[in-house]
Short mmCIF file of C-alpha atoms in Angstrom, two decimals:
data_model
loop_
_atom_site.label_atom_id
_atom_site.label_comp_id
_atom_site.label_asym_id
_atom_site.label_seq_id
_atom_site.Cartn_x
_atom_site.Cartn_y
_atom_site.Cartn_z
CA ASP A 1 100.59 138.24 49.35
CA VAL A 2 104.13 138.26 50.14
CA LYS A 3 106.17 136.27 47.83
CA VAL A 4 109.70 135.08 48.69
CA THR A 5 111.48 132.98 46.04
CA GLN A 6 114.65 131.08 46.12
CA SER A 7 116.69 130.36 43.03
CA SER A 8 116.93 126.63 43.37
CA ARG A 9 114.88 123.91 45.20
CA TYR A 10 117.62 121.40 44.94
CA LEU A 11 121.38 121.86 44.53
CA VAL A 12 124.29 119.51 44.42
CA LYS A 13 127.74 120.76 44.70
CA ARG A 14 131.26 119.43 45.23
CA THR A 15 133.60 120.14 48.23
CA GLY A 16 135.50 123.35 47.75
CA GLU A 17 133.16 124.81 45.20
CA LYS A 18 131.83 128.37 45.65
CA VAL A 19 128.11 128.32 46.07
CA PHE A 20 125.55 131.09 45.69
CA LEU A 21 122.09 130.85 47.09
CA GLU A 22 119.73 133.67 45.93
CA CYS A 23 116.65 134.98 47.56
CA VAL A 24 114.27 137.63 46.13
CA GLN A 25 111.11 139.13 47.82
CA ASP A 26 108.63 141.29 46.09
CA MET A 27 107.12 143.20 49.05
CA ASP A 28 109.66 145.97 49.63
CA HIS A 29 110.62 144.49 53.03
CA GLU A 30 113.58 145.99 54.76
CA ASN A 31 114.69 142.93 56.68
CA MET A 32 115.93 139.60 55.16
CA PHE A 33 117.24 136.50 56.69
CA TRP A 34 119.10 133.30 55.96
CA TYR A 35 118.56 130.18 58.04
CA ARG A 36 119.73 126.62 57.84
CA GLN A 37 117.42 123.92 59.09
CA ASP A 38 118.81 120.43 60.29
CA PRO A 39 116.76 117.63 61.81
CA GLY A 40 116.48 118.13 65.56
CA LEU A 41 118.20 121.47 65.61
CA GLY A 42 115.34 123.57 64.08
CA LEU A 43 116.12 126.81 62.32
CA ARG A 44 119.27 128.53 63.06
CA LEU A 45 120.01 132.00 61.83
CA ILE A 46 123.09 132.43 59.69
CA TYR A 47 122.98 136.12 58.70
CA PHE A 48 120.40 138.80 58.40
CA SER A 49 120.15 142.19 56.76
CA TYR A 50 118.11 145.23 57.70
CA ASP A 51 118.85 147.45 54.80
CA VAL A 52 120.75 147.47 51.57
CA LYS A 53 124.50 146.75 52.14
CA MET A 54 123.88 146.30 55.88
CA LYS A 55 124.23 142.86 57.55
CA GLU A 56 124.66 141.20 60.84
CA LYS A 57 125.92 137.80 61.88
CA GLY A 58 123.40 135.31 63.34
CA ASP A 59 124.12 132.35 65.39
CA ILE A 60 126.19 130.37 63.01
CA PRO A 61 127.94 132.57 60.38
CA GLU A 62 131.22 130.67 60.10
CA GLY A 63 131.75 129.37 56.59
CA TYR A 64 129.18 131.81 55.12
CA SER A 65 129.03 135.25 53.82
CA VAL A 66 126.05 137.36 52.42
CA SER A 67 125.41 140.19 49.97
CA ARG A 68 122.63 142.63 49.65
CA GLU A 69 123.17 145.07 46.85
CA LYS A 70 119.46 145.61 46.06
CA LYS A 71 116.62 145.75 48.56
CA GLU A 72 114.69 142.83 47.16
CA ARG A 73 117.60 140.39 46.81
CA PHE A 74 119.76 138.73 49.54
CA SER A 75 122.41 136.26 48.50
CA LEU A 76 124.02 133.66 50.73
CA ILE A 77 127.52 132.51 49.70
CA LEU A 78 129.45 129.43 50.66
CA GLU A 79 133.07 130.45 49.83
CA SER A 80 134.27 126.86 49.89
CA ALA A 81 131.64 124.43 50.35
CA SER A 82 132.14 121.55 52.77
CA THR A 83 130.14 118.38 53.42
CA ASN A 84 128.95 119.64 56.78
CA GLN A 85 127.08 122.44 55.02
CA THR A 86 124.80 119.96 53.53
CA SER A 87 121.36 121.19 54.72
CA MET A 88 118.07 122.81 53.98
CA TYR A 89 118.56 126.75 53.56
CA LEU A 90 115.55 128.97 54.18
CA CYS A 91 115.28 132.65 53.44
CA ALA A 92 112.85 134.97 54.94
CA SER A 93 111.86 138.60 54.86
CA SER A 94 109.91 141.00 57.03
CA LEU A 95 108.86 144.54 57.23
CA SER A 96 110.78 146.80 59.46
CA GLY A 97 108.88 148.55 62.30
CA GLY A 98 108.18 145.97 64.83
CA SER A 99 105.93 143.46 63.18
CA HIS A 100 108.50 140.76 63.38
CA THR A 101 106.36 138.59 61.09
CA GLN A 102 108.73 136.66 58.83
CA TYR A 103 107.67 135.35 55.41
CA PHE A 104 109.54 132.32 54.11
CA GLY A 105 110.72 131.06 50.74
CA PRO A 106 110.30 127.35 49.81
CA GLY A 107 113.88 126.43 50.77
CA THR A 108 116.93 125.15 48.88
CA ARG A 109 118.09 121.67 49.78
CA LEU A 110 121.86 121.68 49.26
CA THR A 111 123.97 118.67 49.07
CA VAL A 112 127.63 118.92 49.12
CA LEU A 113 129.57 115.78 47.94
CA ALA B 1 118.55 136.58 75.03
CA GLN B 2 115.38 134.84 74.28
CA SER B 3 114.91 131.03 73.92
CA VAL B 4 112.25 128.64 72.98
CA THR B 5 111.56 124.95 73.96
CA GLN B 6 109.34 122.57 72.19
CA PRO B 7 109.51 119.51 74.53
CA ASP B 8 107.78 117.12 72.09
CA ILE B 9 109.91 116.08 69.16
CA HIS B 10 107.11 113.93 67.58
CA ILE B 11 103.46 113.61 68.36
CA THR B 12 101.02 111.02 66.77
CA VAL B 13 97.21 111.60 66.99
CA SER B 14 94.23 110.04 65.36
CA GLU B 15 92.33 111.91 62.68
CA GLY B 16 89.43 113.67 64.37
CA ALA B 17 91.15 113.90 67.78
CA SER B 18 92.16 117.04 69.46
CA LEU B 19 95.71 118.35 69.42
CA GLU B 20 97.88 120.34 71.68
CA LEU B 21 101.43 121.25 70.85
CA ARG B 22 103.58 122.69 73.59
CA CYS B 23 105.80 125.71 73.61
CA ASN B 24 107.73 127.25 76.43
CA TYR B 25 109.80 130.40 76.08
CA SER B 26 112.31 132.36 78.12
CA TYR B 27 112.42 136.10 77.87
CA GLY B 28 112.57 138.90 80.49
CA ALA B 29 109.28 140.58 79.36
CA THR B 30 106.38 139.71 77.20
CA PRO B 31 107.63 138.71 73.75
CA TYR B 32 106.13 138.49 70.40
CA LEU B 33 105.09 134.89 69.88
CA PHE B 34 104.47 132.94 66.62
CA TRP B 35 103.58 129.47 65.39
CA TYR B 36 104.69 128.32 62.00
CA VAL B 37 103.83 125.14 60.03
CA GLN B 38 106.03 123.46 57.55
CA SER B 39 104.71 120.88 55.15
CA PRO B 40 107.23 118.22 53.74
CA GLY B 41 109.70 119.91 51.33
CA GLN B 42 108.26 123.33 51.85
CA GLY B 43 109.04 126.67 53.58
CA LEU B 44 107.39 127.87 56.78
CA GLN B 45 103.84 129.33 56.74
CA LEU B 46 102.56 131.45 59.48
CA LEU B 47 99.76 129.98 61.55
CA LEU B 48 99.26 132.75 64.07
CA LYS B 49 100.92 135.34 66.17
CA TYR B 50 100.49 137.02 69.56
CA PHE B 51 101.47 140.67 70.10
CA SER B 52 99.31 141.98 72.77
CA GLY B 53 95.71 142.06 73.96
CA ASP B 54 93.60 138.91 74.12
CA THR B 55 95.75 135.97 75.15
CA LEU B 56 93.72 133.47 73.07
CA VAL B 57 94.82 133.92 69.47
CA GLN B 58 92.95 132.59 66.44
CA GLY B 59 94.94 131.48 63.37
CA ILE B 60 94.46 129.86 60.06
CA LYS B 61 93.27 126.22 59.44
CA GLY B 62 91.28 126.18 62.58
CA PHE B 63 94.28 126.58 64.89
CA GLU B 64 94.36 128.67 68.07
CA ALA B 65 97.02 129.29 70.71
CA GLU B 66 96.93 130.61 74.23
CA PHE B 67 99.54 132.87 75.75
CA LYS B 68 100.04 132.18 79.43
CA ARG B 69 102.32 134.54 81.10
CA SER B 70 102.45 132.79 84.38
CA GLN B 71 103.65 129.61 82.70
CA SER B 72 105.73 131.18 80.03
CA SER B 73 103.90 129.09 77.54
CA PHE B 74 102.14 129.56 74.14
CA ASN B 75 100.57 126.15 73.36
CA LEU B 76 98.92 125.48 69.93
CA ARG B 77 95.61 123.77 69.87
CA LYS B 78 93.10 122.21 67.34
CA PRO B 79 89.90 120.75 68.41
CA SER B 80 89.72 118.14 65.48
CA VAL B 81 92.86 117.28 63.37
CA HIS B 82 92.63 116.48 59.70
CA TRP B 83 95.10 114.23 57.80
CA SER B 84 96.32 117.38 56.00
CA ASP B 85 97.53 118.71 59.27
CA ALA B 86 100.44 116.32 59.23
CA ALA B 87 103.60 118.65 59.20
CA GLU B 88 106.25 120.03 61.31
CA TYR B 89 105.29 122.90 63.60
CA PHE B 90 107.58 125.60 64.98
CA CYS B 91 107.13 128.02 67.82
CA ALA B 92 109.12 131.27 67.67
CA VAL B 93 109.81 134.11 69.91
CA GLY B 94 110.83 137.82 69.17
CA ALA B 95 111.96 140.49 71.33
CA ARG B 96 109.89 143.73 71.67
CA SER B 97 113.06 145.90 71.55
CA GLY B 98 116.25 145.77 69.67
CA ASN B 99 116.50 143.95 66.35
CA GLU B 100 113.69 142.08 64.71
CA LYS B 101 115.14 138.57 64.82
CA LEU B 102 113.11 135.51 65.73
CA THR B 103 114.42 132.52 67.76
CA PHE B 104 112.81 129.28 66.80
CA GLY B 105 112.31 126.09 68.68
CA THR B 106 113.45 122.72 67.40
CA GLY B 107 109.98 121.86 65.96
CA THR B 108 107.46 119.16 66.73
CA ARG B 109 106.65 116.73 64.01
CA LEU B 110 102.95 115.69 63.84
CA THR B 111 101.85 112.46 62.44
CA ILE B 112 98.03 111.76 61.86
CA ILE B 113 96.77 108.12 61.85
CA PRO B 114 93.48 107.08 60.28
#
C-alpha cells in the first residue's frame, strides 16, 4: 500500500511566521502535489513536482514555495504566513507514466492567527 | 484545460436508500476520470477510476460509476447506502496528454439519516 505521511495533523502559527509543511511518500513516486482545501472550493493545486528539484506552479502558487531535494520528500513553505492561508493542506503522490492515480496524505489543518 | 462540475453541494439520503452523485466534466477528448471519498478530518481515498474500456466501473465499498461520453458525465452510484458512507465525495479529471495533474470538483457532502 502507498503511504503518504504529513508532518503535522494540526498546526497553529502567527502571522508573519515562516511555516514548513512536510510530506513523505514511501512508494518511489516521481510526482508529488500540494493542494489546499477550503469549503465550497474543493481542492486547488498549489505546486507540483515531477522529479527531484523540479517544480511547476499550480493554480494558486502566490504566497507559497516548495522544495524537493529528495524523491520521497516534498515540502511546502509559507514564507510569511497570513490569515488567509488558514486552510487544510493536502499532499499527494503519483507514479509517472500516465496512471494519474494520486494517493493522498491525511492532511494538515493550518491555522494562522 | 479540463474542468469538473459537481452540481450538488449537499445530499441527504436515508440509510438503505440508493445514491447517485453527479459529475460533469469539460475536456476535448476522453479524459481519465476519478472519484475520491474524504471522511471527516481525513485525506482523500480513491473509490474508483475510468481509463478506458467498459464504461461501467466498479470500485471499493460497493460503489460504481458510469462514463457517458454523450453527456460528459461520470456519475457515482450505490444501490444501498450505509451510515458509514457519510463523507465528502470528489470527482476529478485528468488529461491523457501533457502533465499528470488532476482537476477536482468542489465536492458533494453526503449525509445519511437513519
